[in-house]
PDB file of C-alpha atoms in Angstrom:
ATOM      1  CA  UNK A   1     155.203 284.627 109.691  1.00 81.00           C
ATOM      2  CA  UNK A   2     158.081 283.608 108.783  1.00 86.00           C
ATOM      3  CA  UNK A   3     160.827 286.284 107.844  1.00 90.00           C
ATOM      4  CA  UNK A   4     163.366 286.001 105.524  1.00 91.00           C
ATOM      5  CA  UNK A   5     167.470 286.358 106.898  1.00 89.00           C
ATOM      6  CA  UNK A   6     168.984 287.826 103.310  1.00 90.00           C
ATOM      7  CA  UNK A   7     166.159 290.772 102.069  1.00 94.00           C
ATOM      8  CA  UNK A   8     164.064 291.345 105.506  1.00 94.00           C
ATOM      9  CA  UNK A   9     160.342 290.720 103.514  1.00 94.00           C
ATOM     10  CA  UNK A  10     157.961 288.476 105.951  1.00 93.00           C
ATOM     11  CA  UNK A  11     156.411 285.256 104.074  1.00 90.00           C
ATOM     12  CA  UNK A  12     154.321 282.774 104.404  1.00 85.00           C
ATOM     13  CA  UNK A  13     156.567 279.593 106.040  1.00 81.00           C
ATOM     14  CA  UNK A  14     154.091 276.445 105.838  1.00 77.00           C
ATOM     15  CA  UNK A  15     156.954 274.463 107.461  1.00 72.00           C
ATOM     16  CA  UNK A  16     154.794 272.419 110.123  1.00 69.00           C
ATOM     17  CA  UNK A  17     151.670 273.819 109.162  1.00 69.00           C
ATOM     18  CA  UNK A  18     149.795 270.934 107.883  1.00 70.00           C
ATOM     19  CA  UNK A  19     151.036 268.101 108.458  1.00 72.00           C
ATOM     20  CA  UNK A  20     149.451 266.860 104.571  1.00 73.00           C
ATOM     21  CA  UNK A  21     150.438 269.408 102.392  1.00 74.00           C
ATOM     22  CA  UNK A  22     154.567 270.558 103.633  1.00 79.00           C
ATOM     23  CA  UNK A  23     156.341 274.018 103.207  1.00 83.00           C
ATOM     24  CA  UNK A  24     156.588 275.956  99.346  1.00 83.00           C
ATOM     25  CA  UNK A  25     159.808 275.727  99.045  1.00 87.00           C
ATOM     26  CA  UNK A  26     159.667 271.486  99.456  1.00 84.00           C
ATOM     27  CA  UNK A  27     159.267 270.638  96.410  1.00 86.00           C
ATOM     28  CA  UNK A  28     162.652 272.942  95.249  1.00 88.00           C
ATOM     29  CA  UNK A  29     166.158 271.876  96.193  1.00 87.00           C
ATOM     30  CA  UNK A  30     168.099 272.190  99.142  1.00 84.00           C
ATOM     31  CA  UNK A  31     170.732 274.319  98.830  1.00 84.00           C
ATOM     32  CA  UNK A  32     174.269 272.569  99.471  1.00 79.00           C
ATOM     33  CA  UNK A  33     175.764 275.265 100.929  1.00 67.00           C
ATOM     34  CA  UNK A  34     175.809 273.812 104.950  1.00 55.00           C
ATOM     35  CA  UNK A  35     176.669 277.750 106.179  1.00 54.00           C
ATOM     36  CA  UNK A  36     173.996 278.957 104.278  1.00 57.00           C
ATOM     37  CA  UNK A  37     171.531 276.241 105.772  1.00 51.00           C
ATOM     38  CA  UNK A  38     172.690 276.853 108.671  1.00 55.00           C
ATOM     39  CA  UNK A  39     172.627 280.446 109.297  1.00 59.00           C
ATOM     40  CA  UNK A  40     168.891 280.837 107.868  1.00 58.00           C
ATOM     41  CA  UNK A  41     165.088 279.242 109.352  1.00 74.00           C
ATOM     42  CA  UNK A  42     163.522 279.922 106.083  1.00 85.00           C
ATOM     43  CA  UNK A  43     164.339 282.247 102.769  1.00 89.00           C
ATOM     44  CA  UNK A  44     161.566 283.904 101.485  1.00 91.00           C
ATOM     45  CA  UNK A  45     161.130 282.615  97.128  1.00 92.00           C
ATOM     46  CA  UNK A  46     162.947 285.304  95.598  1.00 94.00           C
ATOM     47  CA  UNK A  47     165.943 285.294  97.763  1.00 93.00           C
ATOM     48  CA  UNK A  48     165.951 281.415  97.486  1.00 92.00           C
ATOM     49  CA  UNK A  49     165.851 281.158  93.714  1.00 93.00           C
ATOM     50  CA  UNK A  50     168.170 283.723  93.957  1.00 93.00           C
ATOM     51  CA  UNK A  51     170.422 281.325  95.933  1.00 91.00           C
ATOM     52  CA  UNK A  52     169.807 278.225  94.447  1.00 92.00           C
ATOM     53  CA  UNK A  53     170.415 279.628  91.045  1.00 93.00           C
ATOM     54  CA  UNK A  54     174.136 281.560  92.096  1.00 92.00           C
ATOM     55  CA  UNK A  55     174.613 277.458  93.694  1.00 90.00           C
ATOM     56  CA  UNK A  56     173.863 276.240  90.517  1.00 91.00           C
ATOM     57  CA  UNK A  57     175.839 278.825  88.086  1.00 93.00           C
ATOM     58  CA  UNK A  58     178.110 278.379  90.814  1.00 89.00           C
ATOM     59  CA  UNK A  59     178.551 273.979  89.795  1.00 87.00           C
ATOM     60  CA  UNK A  60     178.346 274.479  86.666  1.00 87.00           C
ATOM     61  CA  UNK A  61     180.963 276.021  86.575  1.00 86.00           C
ATOM     62  CA  UNK A  62     183.099 273.964  88.787  1.00 83.00           C
ATOM     63  CA  UNK A  63     182.186 271.613  86.145  1.00 75.00           C
ATOM     64  CA  UNK A  64     184.687 269.947  83.967  1.00 69.00           C
TER      65      UNK A  64
END
C-alpha cells in the first residue's frame, strides 16, 4: 500500500510488484512539473487525475 502525499489516502500502487504487469498509472501521461514529481512517490488515482487535468488546462491556457 502507498499513501497519497496530496490527500493522505492509502491506495494500491503496483509499481515494481509484477514486472509483466505495470502499475495502473503507467498508462497515464507523466506530470510535467518536476517539482510535483520530485516531491511525491505516488499519487492516488483521484489526485493524479486532478493534477493531470490541471496540467492540461494550464497547457491549453498557455498555448496561443
